[in-house]
Amino acid sequence: MDPSPIGQAVSWASPAPGAYTRSLRFGEWISEPVTPLFESWLLSDMETGLRVHLEAWIGQRAPRPYHVLVNGWYFYSIDWLSPTWLIRSLPTFARQLLRAPRRVAGIIPPTVRYSVPVFERDWREDLLPRYRAAVGRAEARVDVVPVTDLPALIDELGDLAGEYFASIAALAGAAYKMEINLARAYRRHVGGRLGGSHLPLLAGFERPVDPPAHAVATLDWWVAPSAGAMASRSPADHQRLVDARIAAEQAVFEALADSPRRSRAFRRLLIETQRLVPLREEQVRDLTLPWPVMRRAVLRIGEALVAAGAIATPDDVFFLTRAEALTALAEPAAPSDPATIDVEGRRALRAAQSMLVPPLFVGRMNPVLRRLWASFPRMLGATRSDSAIVAGVPASPGRATGTVRVIRGPDGFDTLLPGEILVAPLTAPAWTPLFTLAAGVVTDVGNAAAHASIIAREYGIPAVVGCGDATARLRTGMRVTVDGDTGNIEPA
C-alpha cells in the first residue's frame, strides 16, 4: 500500500489474474481515470473490435478480460504476449499463415516489412473510405433520429473505431518494429564509429499542421475534442531538421562505404522505416473522426434522461454505465432507474482518482514476459544514467534544459510557458499545439511510435517517453535536462 496524493492508502492490486499495463495500445490514449459510460460502452466496443480483427488478420488470440480498472485507471492486458497464450495461438497463427502469410509476417521484426503494403492498402482503399462514409451518415442523422435509435448509431461507429484501431496497431506496430530493426542495425554497424543513435534519421519529413476539429486529448468521450490552433513551424526550422537528417544519412553511408552489401541493406531498411514515420500520423489523424458525433449522440441521450427525471444534467450521463443509461432510456419510470445512482459521488471519486499517479503495470508478469518487456527500451538505445531522476525510452534526439511544467490534461494547457519542459501522462493530437512552446517532452507512457515521439521529432525537440511515474517524480518548477538520445532526465 502506498500513500497517495489524496491522503489515503491506495492499493494497485489487480482485480483479475494476469499482467496489465497502461503503456500500450488504448492505454497510450487514456490520460485520466475513465468514466463509467466510456469504459462500459465505447472502450468495450473498441477492445472487442481490436481483438476480433487481430485474430482474423494474423491469428493472434487473447485471454479475457481485455483490461482491468484499478482506482479508476485503465490497464490493458498483455497476457497475449505470454508464452502460454503464444502457444495457444499457434493453431490460428498457422491457419492464417497459410491463408495470408504477408499479414502474419507483421508479428515479428525480422519479417514485418512484408506486412506493410497489405495493411496500408486495406486501410487506404477500404477501411478509411468506409469509416468516413459512416461518420458522414451519422452526422446527418444524429440530431433528427428518435433518441432510441442513437445507441445503434453509436454501436456502429464504436465497432468501426475498433477496426480502425486494429489497423493502427498493425501499421504503427510495423513502424515500431521497423524502428527496432533500424536502431539495432545502427548500433551494430556504425554506432561505434559515429556515436549517437538512429533517431536523427527519423525526423524532418512533414511540417506539423493544426490538429483537426476532432482531435482529442484523451479517448474518453466525456472530454470534448479540443483542437487548438498552433503556430506552424517555420520553413527555415523545418529545413534545419531536413538538413540534419540528410547529414546523418550521409555520415552513415560514408561509414558503410567499405561494405557495399551492408550499405545496400541499411539503405533499404532506412527507406522502409522512414516511409512509415509520416504514415503513422496520417493514419492516426482520423481515428477520432467519429468522436464529436458520438459525443453529441450521448448528450442527446443525456437530455432525454434529464427530461425523464433520471439525471440532473445531460453531462451526468457519462457517469452511468451503458446498461444503466439504456435501461433508463427504455424504461424511464423503472424503480431501478439511475435516479438512485450517486452520480455526484462518482464524479467526486473520479476527481480524487485523477490526482493519483498509477504504476505502469498491475497484476503479475511472468519472468519471460518481464525480460521481454524490459528489453524494448534498450533495443531503441536507452542507457540508464545513475544520476537520472527518471528514465524511459529515447524518442526524439537532442538535449534540452529547462523548467518542468507538469500538465495532466486540457485544463492545464494554457499554463505552459515557452522553453519549459512539458511533463505529461501522455500526449494525443489535441496536445500538439503545446509542442510549439516546449523545449522538451517527457511522458509517463508511450513508445517510439507514440504521438509524443513522432511529433517531438518533427518539432526538433528532445523527448523521452514511457517513464512510468515522471509526473510524480518531476515537479513543476524543477530544473532538469532531458536527454532524448539516452532516455534520461537529470537534474540541471
Short mmCIF file of C-alpha atoms in Angstrom, two decimals:
data_model
loop_
_atom_site.label_atom_id
_atom_site.label_comp_id
_atom_site.label_asym_id
_atom_site.label_seq_id
_atom_site.Cartn_x
_atom_site.Cartn_y
_atom_site.Cartn_z
CA MET A 1 0.00 0.00 0.00
CA ASP A 2 1.40 3.38 -0.95
CA PRO A 3 0.45 6.83 0.31
CA SER A 4 -1.46 8.77 -2.31
CA PRO A 5 -1.72 12.45 -3.16
CA ILE A 6 -5.24 12.44 -1.77
CA GLY A 7 -4.09 11.47 1.71
CA GLN A 8 -5.22 7.87 1.93
CA ALA A 9 -3.63 4.49 1.35
CA VAL A 10 -4.13 3.21 -2.17
CA SER A 11 -3.69 -0.33 -3.39
CA TRP A 12 -2.80 -1.08 -7.02
CA ALA A 13 -3.64 -4.76 -6.77
CA SER A 14 -5.24 -6.12 -9.94
CA PRO A 15 -8.80 -7.44 -9.61
CA ALA A 16 -8.03 -10.22 -12.12
CA PRO A 17 -5.09 -12.59 -12.67
CA GLY A 18 -2.55 -11.77 -15.34
CA ALA A 19 -0.41 -8.80 -16.34
CA TYR A 20 -1.81 -5.41 -17.38
CA THR A 21 -0.21 -2.16 -18.50
CA ARG A 22 -1.31 1.36 -19.33
CA SER A 23 1.66 1.81 -21.70
CA LEU A 24 0.32 0.00 -24.74
CA ARG A 25 -2.45 0.48 -27.30
CA PHE A 26 -5.52 2.07 -25.67
CA GLY A 27 -3.51 2.86 -22.55
CA GLU A 28 -1.37 5.25 -24.61
CA TRP A 29 -4.51 7.25 -25.39
CA ILE A 30 -6.12 7.44 -21.94
CA SER A 31 -4.61 10.09 -19.69
CA GLU A 32 -7.05 10.08 -16.76
CA PRO A 33 -9.37 7.74 -14.85
CA VAL A 34 -12.09 6.58 -17.21
CA THR A 35 -15.76 7.47 -16.89
CA PRO A 36 -18.27 4.62 -16.48
CA LEU A 37 -20.04 5.18 -19.80
CA PHE A 38 -16.83 5.26 -21.82
CA GLU A 39 -15.42 2.16 -20.13
CA SER A 40 -18.59 0.10 -20.48
CA TRP A 41 -19.55 1.26 -23.97
CA LEU A 42 -17.09 2.80 -26.44
CA LEU A 43 -13.95 1.33 -24.90
CA SER A 44 -15.55 -2.10 -24.68
CA ASP A 45 -16.68 -1.93 -28.32
CA MET A 46 -13.21 -0.87 -29.46
CA GLU A 47 -11.42 -3.55 -27.48
CA THR A 48 -13.68 -6.23 -28.89
CA GLY A 49 -13.18 -4.92 -32.42
CA LEU A 50 -9.41 -4.82 -31.97
CA ARG A 51 -9.23 -8.40 -30.75
CA VAL A 52 -11.66 -9.76 -33.37
CA HIS A 53 -9.74 -8.20 -36.24
CA LEU A 54 -6.28 -9.10 -34.99
CA GLU A 55 -7.37 -12.72 -34.66
CA ALA A 56 -8.94 -12.64 -38.13
CA TRP A 57 -5.91 -10.98 -39.72
CA ILE A 58 -2.96 -12.68 -38.03
CA GLY A 59 -4.44 -15.37 -35.79
CA GLN A 60 -3.49 -13.64 -32.54
CA ARG A 61 -5.69 -14.78 -29.66
CA ALA A 62 -6.03 -13.07 -26.30
CA PRO A 63 -7.50 -14.00 -22.92
CA ARG A 64 -10.28 -12.10 -21.20
CA PRO A 65 -10.56 -9.73 -19.51
CA TYR A 66 -9.02 -7.43 -22.09
CA HIS A 67 -8.48 -4.81 -19.40
CA VAL A 68 -8.91 -4.06 -15.72
CA LEU A 69 -9.66 -0.86 -13.86
CA VAL A 70 -7.68 -0.09 -10.72
CA ASN A 71 -8.61 3.09 -8.86
CA GLY A 72 -10.43 4.18 -12.00
CA TRP A 73 -7.33 3.86 -14.20
CA TYR A 74 -7.27 1.69 -17.30
CA PHE A 75 -4.75 -1.16 -17.70
CA TYR A 76 -4.61 -3.20 -20.90
CA SER A 77 -3.95 -6.96 -20.79
CA ILE A 78 -0.59 -8.07 -22.18
CA ASP A 79 -1.08 -11.76 -21.44
CA TRP A 80 -1.40 -12.40 -25.19
CA LEU A 81 2.40 -11.86 -25.21
CA SER A 82 2.97 -14.57 -22.62
CA PRO A 83 4.41 -17.95 -23.65
CA THR A 84 1.18 -19.68 -22.64
CA TRP A 85 -1.00 -17.62 -24.95
CA LEU A 86 1.51 -17.61 -27.77
CA ILE A 87 1.40 -21.41 -27.66
CA ARG A 88 -2.41 -21.37 -27.59
CA SER A 89 -2.38 -19.09 -30.63
CA LEU A 90 -0.16 -21.40 -32.67
CA PRO A 91 -3.07 -23.18 -34.44
CA THR A 92 -4.66 -19.89 -35.50
CA PHE A 93 -1.26 -18.43 -36.41
CA ALA A 94 -0.59 -21.48 -38.59
CA ARG A 95 -4.00 -21.30 -40.25
CA GLN A 96 -3.57 -17.62 -41.05
CA LEU A 97 -0.01 -18.20 -42.20
CA LEU A 98 -1.38 -20.46 -44.92
CA ARG A 99 -4.19 -18.05 -45.83
CA ALA A 100 -2.43 -14.68 -45.54
CA PRO A 101 1.32 -15.11 -44.98
CA ARG A 102 2.14 -11.44 -45.55
CA ARG A 103 -0.24 -10.35 -42.79
CA VAL A 104 1.24 -12.82 -40.33
CA ALA A 105 4.72 -11.58 -41.27
CA GLY A 106 3.90 -8.43 -39.30
CA ILE A 107 4.15 -10.28 -35.97
CA ILE A 108 7.94 -10.18 -35.65
CA PRO A 109 10.57 -7.54 -36.57
CA PRO A 110 12.63 -9.69 -39.00
CA THR A 111 9.67 -10.12 -41.39
CA VAL A 112 7.47 -7.13 -40.57
CA ARG A 113 8.37 -5.27 -43.79
CA TYR A 114 6.32 -7.75 -45.85
CA SER A 115 3.09 -6.92 -44.00
CA VAL A 116 3.16 -3.15 -44.51
CA PRO A 117 1.88 -2.97 -48.15
CA VAL A 118 -1.06 -5.26 -47.34
CA PHE A 119 -2.25 -3.39 -44.26
CA GLU A 120 -1.66 0.00 -45.86
CA ARG A 121 -3.72 -0.94 -48.91
CA ASP A 122 -6.56 -2.26 -46.74
CA TRP A 123 -6.59 0.98 -44.78
CA ARG A 124 -6.41 3.39 -47.71
CA GLU A 125 -8.70 1.61 -50.15
CA ASP A 126 -11.29 0.03 -47.87
CA LEU A 127 -11.35 0.97 -44.19
CA LEU A 128 -10.72 4.71 -44.41
CA PRO A 129 -13.45 5.33 -47.06
CA ARG A 130 -15.92 3.18 -45.06
CA TYR A 131 -15.04 4.99 -41.86
CA ARG A 132 -15.51 8.45 -43.33
CA ALA A 133 -18.76 7.46 -45.02
CA ALA A 134 -20.19 6.05 -41.79
CA VAL A 135 -19.29 9.23 -39.90
CA GLY A 136 -20.91 11.33 -42.64
CA ARG A 137 -24.14 9.33 -42.41
CA ALA A 138 -24.14 9.63 -38.62
CA GLU A 139 -23.58 13.39 -38.74
CA ALA A 140 -26.62 13.75 -40.99
CA ARG A 141 -28.80 11.69 -38.64
CA VAL A 142 -27.63 12.39 -35.10
CA ASP A 143 -29.92 15.37 -34.47
CA VAL A 144 -33.01 14.10 -36.30
CA VAL A 145 -33.48 10.41 -35.49
CA PRO A 146 -35.51 9.35 -32.43
CA VAL A 147 -33.32 9.20 -29.36
CA THR A 148 -33.98 5.46 -29.09
CA ASP A 149 -32.14 4.98 -32.39
CA LEU A 150 -28.98 6.62 -31.10
CA PRO A 151 -27.49 3.56 -29.33
CA ALA A 152 -27.36 1.70 -32.63
CA LEU A 153 -25.69 4.70 -34.27
CA ILE A 154 -23.07 4.76 -31.50
CA ASP A 155 -22.53 1.00 -31.71
CA GLU A 156 -21.90 1.14 -35.46
CA LEU A 157 -19.28 3.86 -35.05
CA GLY A 158 -17.74 2.18 -32.00
CA ASP A 159 -17.34 -1.11 -33.87
CA LEU A 160 -15.71 0.70 -36.79
CA ALA A 161 -13.43 2.58 -34.39
CA GLY A 162 -12.28 -0.78 -33.04
CA GLU A 163 -11.48 -1.96 -36.56
CA TYR A 164 -9.67 1.31 -37.27
CA PHE A 165 -7.64 0.93 -34.09
CA ALA A 166 -6.69 -2.60 -35.15
CA SER A 167 -5.43 -1.16 -38.42
CA ILE A 168 -3.36 1.38 -36.48
CA ALA A 169 -1.99 -1.44 -34.31
CA ALA A 170 -0.91 -3.26 -37.48
CA LEU A 171 0.70 -0.24 -39.20
CA ALA A 172 2.00 1.69 -36.18
CA GLY A 173 3.12 -1.66 -34.77
CA ALA A 174 5.03 -2.22 -38.00
CA ALA A 175 6.62 1.22 -37.67
CA TYR A 176 7.73 0.39 -34.12
CA LYS A 177 9.23 -2.94 -35.17
CA MET A 178 10.94 -1.40 -38.18
CA GLU A 179 12.46 1.23 -35.90
CA ILE A 180 13.76 -1.53 -33.64
CA ASN A 181 15.40 -3.08 -36.72
CA LEU A 182 16.93 0.27 -37.70
CA ALA A 183 18.19 1.00 -34.18
CA ARG A 184 19.79 -2.42 -33.97
CA ALA A 185 21.45 -2.05 -37.39
CA TYR A 186 22.75 1.41 -36.48
CA ARG A 187 24.31 0.22 -33.22
CA ARG A 188 25.79 -2.87 -34.81
CA HIS A 189 27.29 -1.35 -37.94
CA VAL A 190 28.01 2.35 -37.35
CA GLY A 191 27.26 3.26 -33.74
CA GLY A 192 30.79 2.62 -32.56
CA ARG A 193 32.25 4.96 -35.18
CA LEU A 194 29.59 7.67 -35.32
CA GLY A 195 28.19 7.64 -31.79
CA GLY A 196 24.70 8.98 -31.16
CA SER A 197 21.69 6.98 -32.28
CA HIS A 198 19.39 6.29 -35.21
CA LEU A 199 16.93 8.99 -34.14
CA PRO A 200 18.19 11.86 -36.36
CA LEU A 201 17.44 9.61 -39.34
CA LEU A 202 13.72 9.67 -38.49
CA ALA A 203 12.89 13.38 -38.38
CA GLY A 204 12.29 16.19 -40.85
CA PHE A 205 9.57 14.69 -43.04
CA GLU A 206 6.44 16.80 -42.75
CA ARG A 207 5.81 20.13 -41.07
CA PRO A 208 3.20 19.67 -38.31
CA VAL A 209 -0.22 21.08 -39.10
CA ASP A 210 -3.08 22.34 -36.93
CA PRO A 211 -4.96 19.48 -35.23
CA PRO A 212 -8.33 18.67 -36.84
CA ALA A 213 -11.62 19.58 -35.18
CA HIS A 214 -11.99 16.02 -33.90
CA ALA A 215 -8.56 15.93 -32.19
CA VAL A 216 -8.76 14.60 -28.64
CA ALA A 217 -6.63 14.95 -25.54
CA THR A 218 -7.78 11.53 -24.34
CA LEU A 219 -10.03 8.83 -25.81
CA ASP A 220 -12.66 9.20 -23.08
CA TRP A 221 -15.59 10.88 -24.81
CA TRP A 222 -16.51 12.80 -21.67
CA VAL A 223 -13.63 15.16 -22.55
CA ALA A 224 -14.74 17.16 -25.60
CA PRO A 225 -12.38 17.29 -28.60
CA SER A 226 -10.24 20.41 -28.37
CA ALA A 227 -8.24 21.24 -31.48
CA GLY A 228 -6.41 24.41 -30.56
CA ALA A 229 -4.65 26.39 -33.26
CA MET A 230 -0.89 26.44 -33.16
CA ALA A 231 1.95 28.38 -34.63
CA SER A 232 3.30 26.37 -37.55
CA ARG A 233 6.96 25.50 -37.78
CA SER A 234 8.68 28.00 -40.00
CA PRO A 235 10.10 26.70 -43.29
CA ALA A 236 13.58 27.53 -42.00
CA ASP A 237 13.10 25.50 -38.81
CA HIS A 238 11.76 22.56 -40.79
CA GLN A 239 14.61 22.80 -43.28
CA ARG A 240 17.13 22.57 -40.44
CA LEU A 241 15.62 19.22 -39.45
CA VAL A 242 15.74 18.06 -43.07
CA ASP A 243 19.38 19.14 -43.36
CA ALA A 244 20.26 17.36 -40.12
CA ARG A 245 18.60 14.16 -41.35
CA ILE A 246 20.42 14.32 -44.68
CA ALA A 247 23.71 14.92 -42.90
CA ALA A 248 23.06 11.93 -40.63
CA GLU A 249 22.27 9.77 -43.66
CA GLN A 250 25.48 10.85 -45.41
CA ALA A 251 27.53 10.07 -42.31
CA VAL A 252 26.05 6.58 -42.10
CA PHE A 253 26.73 5.73 -45.72
CA GLU A 254 30.24 7.12 -45.56
CA ALA A 255 30.84 4.86 -42.57
CA LEU A 256 29.48 1.90 -44.57
CA ALA A 257 31.39 2.72 -47.76
CA ASP A 258 33.79 -0.19 -47.28
CA SER A 259 30.90 -2.69 -47.32
CA PRO A 260 28.59 -2.20 -50.35
CA ARG A 261 26.40 -5.13 -49.36
CA ARG A 262 25.83 -3.80 -45.85
CA SER A 263 25.30 -0.30 -47.24
CA ARG A 264 22.58 -1.55 -49.60
CA ALA A 265 20.83 -3.45 -46.82
CA PHE A 266 20.92 -0.44 -44.50
CA ARG A 267 19.63 1.87 -47.24
CA ARG A 268 16.65 -0.40 -47.91
CA LEU A 269 15.87 -0.64 -44.20
CA LEU A 270 16.18 3.13 -43.81
CA ILE A 271 13.86 3.90 -46.72
CA GLU A 272 11.22 1.48 -45.46
CA THR A 273 11.40 2.80 -41.90
CA GLN A 274 11.35 6.45 -42.93
CA ARG A 275 8.24 5.96 -45.06
CA LEU A 276 6.32 4.70 -42.05
CA VAL A 277 7.03 7.76 -39.88
CA PRO A 278 4.63 10.23 -41.58
CA LEU A 279 2.25 7.39 -42.45
CA ARG A 280 1.63 6.73 -38.76
CA GLU A 281 0.44 10.29 -38.07
CA GLU A 282 -1.56 10.39 -41.29
CA GLN A 283 -3.49 7.31 -40.21
CA VAL A 284 -3.88 8.27 -36.55
CA ARG A 285 -5.25 11.68 -37.54
CA ASP A 286 -8.62 10.15 -38.48
CA LEU A 287 -9.02 7.69 -35.59
CA THR A 288 -11.24 10.04 -33.58
CA LEU A 289 -13.21 11.32 -36.57
CA PRO A 290 -16.50 9.97 -35.06
CA TRP A 291 -15.88 11.30 -31.54
CA PRO A 292 -17.81 14.59 -31.97
CA VAL A 293 -20.87 12.88 -33.44
CA MET A 294 -20.80 10.05 -30.87
CA ARG A 295 -20.47 12.61 -28.10
CA ARG A 296 -23.45 14.52 -29.50
CA ALA A 297 -25.47 11.29 -29.55
CA VAL A 298 -24.56 10.56 -25.92
CA LEU A 299 -25.56 14.06 -24.86
CA ARG A 300 -28.91 13.69 -26.65
CA ILE A 301 -29.45 10.54 -24.60
CA GLY A 302 -28.49 12.58 -21.54
CA GLU A 303 -31.03 15.26 -22.47
CA ALA A 304 -33.73 12.59 -22.71
CA LEU A 305 -32.78 11.24 -19.28
CA VAL A 306 -32.92 14.74 -17.80
CA ALA A 307 -36.42 15.15 -19.25
CA ALA A 308 -37.38 11.83 -17.67
CA GLY A 309 -36.01 12.92 -14.29
CA ALA A 310 -33.34 10.22 -14.25
CA ILE A 311 -30.33 12.57 -14.04
CA ALA A 312 -29.83 16.25 -13.24
CA THR A 313 -27.82 17.41 -16.26
CA PRO A 314 -27.09 15.87 -19.69
CA ASP A 315 -23.41 15.60 -18.77
CA ASP A 316 -24.32 13.24 -15.91
CA VAL A 317 -24.92 10.50 -18.49
CA PHE A 318 -21.15 9.96 -18.77
CA PHE A 319 -21.19 8.77 -15.15
CA LEU A 320 -23.71 6.00 -15.81
CA THR A 321 -22.79 2.61 -17.22
CA ARG A 322 -24.10 1.63 -20.64
CA ALA A 323 -26.61 -0.75 -19.05
CA GLU A 324 -27.85 1.94 -16.64
CA ALA A 325 -28.23 4.54 -19.38
CA LEU A 326 -30.04 2.25 -21.80
CA THR A 327 -32.33 0.88 -19.10
CA ALA A 328 -33.31 4.39 -18.10
CA LEU A 329 -33.82 5.33 -21.74
CA ALA A 330 -36.08 2.36 -22.38
CA GLU A 331 -37.93 2.45 -19.05
CA PRO A 332 -37.72 5.96 -17.61
CA ALA A 333 -40.19 5.16 -14.83
CA ALA A 334 -38.49 1.93 -13.71
CA PRO A 335 -37.79 1.78 -9.97
CA SER A 336 -34.15 0.82 -10.66
CA ASP A 337 -33.50 3.86 -12.87
CA PRO A 338 -30.34 5.98 -12.38
CA ALA A 339 -32.15 8.41 -10.10
CA THR A 340 -30.98 6.04 -7.34
CA ILE A 341 -27.34 6.23 -8.54
CA ASP A 342 -24.98 8.62 -6.79
CA VAL A 343 -23.70 10.47 -9.86
CA GLU A 344 -22.12 13.20 -7.79
CA GLY A 345 -20.31 10.60 -5.74
CA ARG A 346 -18.93 9.03 -8.90
CA ARG A 347 -17.80 12.43 -10.14
CA ALA A 348 -16.05 13.15 -6.84
CA LEU A 349 -14.38 9.74 -6.80
CA ARG A 350 -13.06 10.22 -10.33
CA ALA A 351 -11.75 13.68 -9.43
CA ALA A 352 -9.86 12.21 -6.46
CA GLN A 353 -8.51 9.32 -8.51
CA SER A 354 -7.25 11.71 -11.18
CA MET A 355 -4.73 13.02 -8.62
CA LEU A 356 -3.05 9.61 -8.42
CA VAL A 357 -0.05 8.59 -10.49
CA PRO A 358 -0.63 4.93 -11.32
CA PRO A 359 2.15 2.41 -11.95
CA LEU A 360 2.92 1.24 -15.48
CA PHE A 361 1.86 -2.30 -14.61
CA VAL A 362 -0.55 -4.09 -12.31
CA GLY A 363 -1.03 -7.80 -11.76
CA ARG A 364 1.62 -10.45 -12.14
CA MET A 365 4.03 -10.68 -15.06
CA ASN A 366 5.80 -13.97 -15.67
CA PRO A 367 9.61 -13.80 -15.82
CA VAL A 368 9.83 -14.41 -19.59
CA LEU A 369 7.40 -11.60 -20.37
CA ARG A 370 9.12 -9.32 -17.85
CA ARG A 371 12.51 -9.80 -19.54
CA LEU A 372 10.98 -9.24 -22.98
CA TRP A 373 9.26 -6.03 -21.89
CA ALA A 374 12.37 -4.70 -20.16
CA SER A 375 14.39 -5.25 -23.35
CA PHE A 376 12.32 -2.89 -25.52
CA PRO A 377 13.85 0.43 -24.30
CA ARG A 378 17.36 -1.00 -24.70
CA MET A 379 16.56 -2.03 -28.27
CA LEU A 380 15.95 1.65 -29.01
CA GLY A 381 19.15 2.85 -27.36
CA ALA A 382 18.11 3.55 -23.76
CA THR A 383 21.13 3.81 -21.45
CA ARG A 384 20.26 4.42 -17.82
CA SER A 385 22.28 7.09 -16.03
CA ASP A 386 22.99 6.72 -12.32
CA SER A 387 22.14 10.40 -11.82
CA ALA A 388 18.79 10.27 -13.64
CA ILE A 389 15.73 11.38 -11.71
CA VAL A 390 13.63 9.32 -14.08
CA ALA A 391 14.36 7.42 -17.29
CA GLY A 392 12.41 5.98 -20.19
CA VAL A 393 12.52 5.32 -23.93
CA PRO A 394 14.61 7.72 -26.04
CA ALA A 395 12.09 9.04 -28.55
CA SER A 396 13.41 12.26 -30.12
CA PRO A 397 17.09 13.21 -30.20
CA GLY A 398 18.93 16.08 -28.56
CA ARG A 399 19.31 17.62 -25.12
CA ALA A 400 17.30 20.43 -23.59
CA THR A 401 17.48 22.11 -20.21
CA GLY A 402 14.51 23.95 -18.78
CA THR A 403 11.94 24.32 -16.03
CA VAL A 404 9.47 21.49 -15.59
CA ARG A 405 5.78 22.10 -16.20
CA VAL A 406 3.59 19.14 -15.23
CA ILE A 407 0.34 19.13 -17.20
CA ARG A 408 -2.16 16.33 -16.70
CA GLY A 409 -4.90 17.37 -19.10
CA PRO A 410 -6.55 20.12 -21.17
CA ASP A 411 -7.25 22.26 -18.10
CA GLY A 412 -3.53 22.90 -17.83
CA PHE A 413 -2.74 23.58 -21.47
CA ASP A 414 -2.65 27.35 -21.03
CA THR A 415 -0.07 27.15 -18.21
CA LEU A 416 2.86 26.02 -20.38
CA LEU A 417 5.42 28.78 -20.96
CA PRO A 418 7.92 28.99 -23.83
CA GLY A 419 11.08 26.99 -23.16
CA GLU A 420 9.61 24.81 -20.41
CA ILE A 421 9.86 21.04 -20.26
CA LEU A 422 6.40 19.55 -20.80
CA VAL A 423 5.83 16.59 -18.46
CA ALA A 424 2.55 14.75 -19.05
CA PRO A 425 0.89 11.36 -18.61
CA LEU A 426 0.86 11.14 -22.42
CA THR A 427 0.14 13.30 -25.42
CA ALA A 428 -2.50 12.87 -28.11
CA PRO A 429 -3.38 15.02 -31.16
CA ALA A 430 -5.06 17.81 -29.15
CA TRP A 431 -1.78 18.25 -27.24
CA THR A 432 0.15 19.11 -30.42
CA PRO A 433 -0.02 22.94 -30.01
CA LEU A 434 1.99 22.60 -26.78
CA PHE A 435 4.96 21.34 -28.79
CA THR A 436 5.35 24.82 -30.27
CA LEU A 437 6.28 26.09 -26.79
CA ALA A 438 8.04 23.17 -25.11
CA ALA A 439 11.81 22.81 -25.10
CA GLY A 440 11.43 19.08 -24.41
CA VAL A 441 8.77 16.48 -23.67
CA VAL A 442 8.60 13.72 -21.06
CA THR A 443 5.68 11.30 -20.68
CA ASP A 444 4.63 8.55 -18.30
CA VAL A 445 3.55 6.18 -21.08
CA GLY A 446 4.38 5.62 -24.73
CA ASN A 447 6.92 4.11 -27.09
CA ALA A 448 8.79 5.09 -30.24
CA ALA A 449 5.58 5.10 -32.29
CA ALA A 450 3.58 7.19 -29.81
CA HIS A 451 2.24 10.65 -30.61
CA ALA A 452 4.80 12.42 -28.41
CA SER A 453 7.66 10.61 -30.13
CA ILE A 454 6.64 11.38 -33.71
CA ILE A 455 5.58 15.00 -33.12
CA ALA A 456 8.64 15.87 -31.00
CA ARG A 457 10.87 14.70 -33.83
CA GLU A 458 9.09 16.96 -36.29
CA TYR A 459 9.50 19.91 -33.91
CA GLY A 460 13.15 19.12 -33.35
CA ILE A 461 12.82 18.90 -29.56
CA PRO A 462 14.09 16.04 -27.38
CA ALA A 463 11.59 13.61 -25.94
CA VAL A 464 11.67 10.70 -23.51
CA VAL A 465 8.54 8.56 -23.22
CA GLY A 466 7.34 5.59 -21.19
CA CYS A 467 8.95 6.81 -17.93
CA GLY A 468 6.20 5.37 -15.74
CA ASP A 469 5.96 7.99 -13.00
CA ALA A 470 7.55 11.13 -14.47
CA THR A 471 4.51 13.21 -13.47
CA ALA A 472 5.17 12.22 -9.84
CA ARG A 473 8.97 12.43 -9.74
CA LEU A 474 9.24 15.65 -11.72
CA ARG A 475 7.53 18.65 -10.15
CA THR A 476 6.60 21.96 -11.71
CA GLY A 477 9.45 24.42 -11.16
CA MET A 478 12.30 21.88 -11.11
CA ARG A 479 15.23 22.49 -13.48
CA VAL A 480 16.13 19.39 -15.48
CA THR A 481 17.95 18.29 -18.60
CA VAL A 482 16.13 15.96 -21.00
CA ASP A 483 18.42 13.66 -22.99
CA GLY A 484 16.44 12.32 -25.92
CA ASP A 485 19.34 10.14 -27.10
CA THR A 486 19.77 8.09 -23.92
CA GLY A 487 16.31 8.35 -22.34
CA ASN A 488 17.41 10.13 -19.15
CA ILE A 489 16.07 13.17 -17.30
CA GLU A 490 18.70 14.55 -14.93
CA PRO A 491 18.96 17.50 -12.54
CA ALA A 492 20.16 20.64 -14.32
#
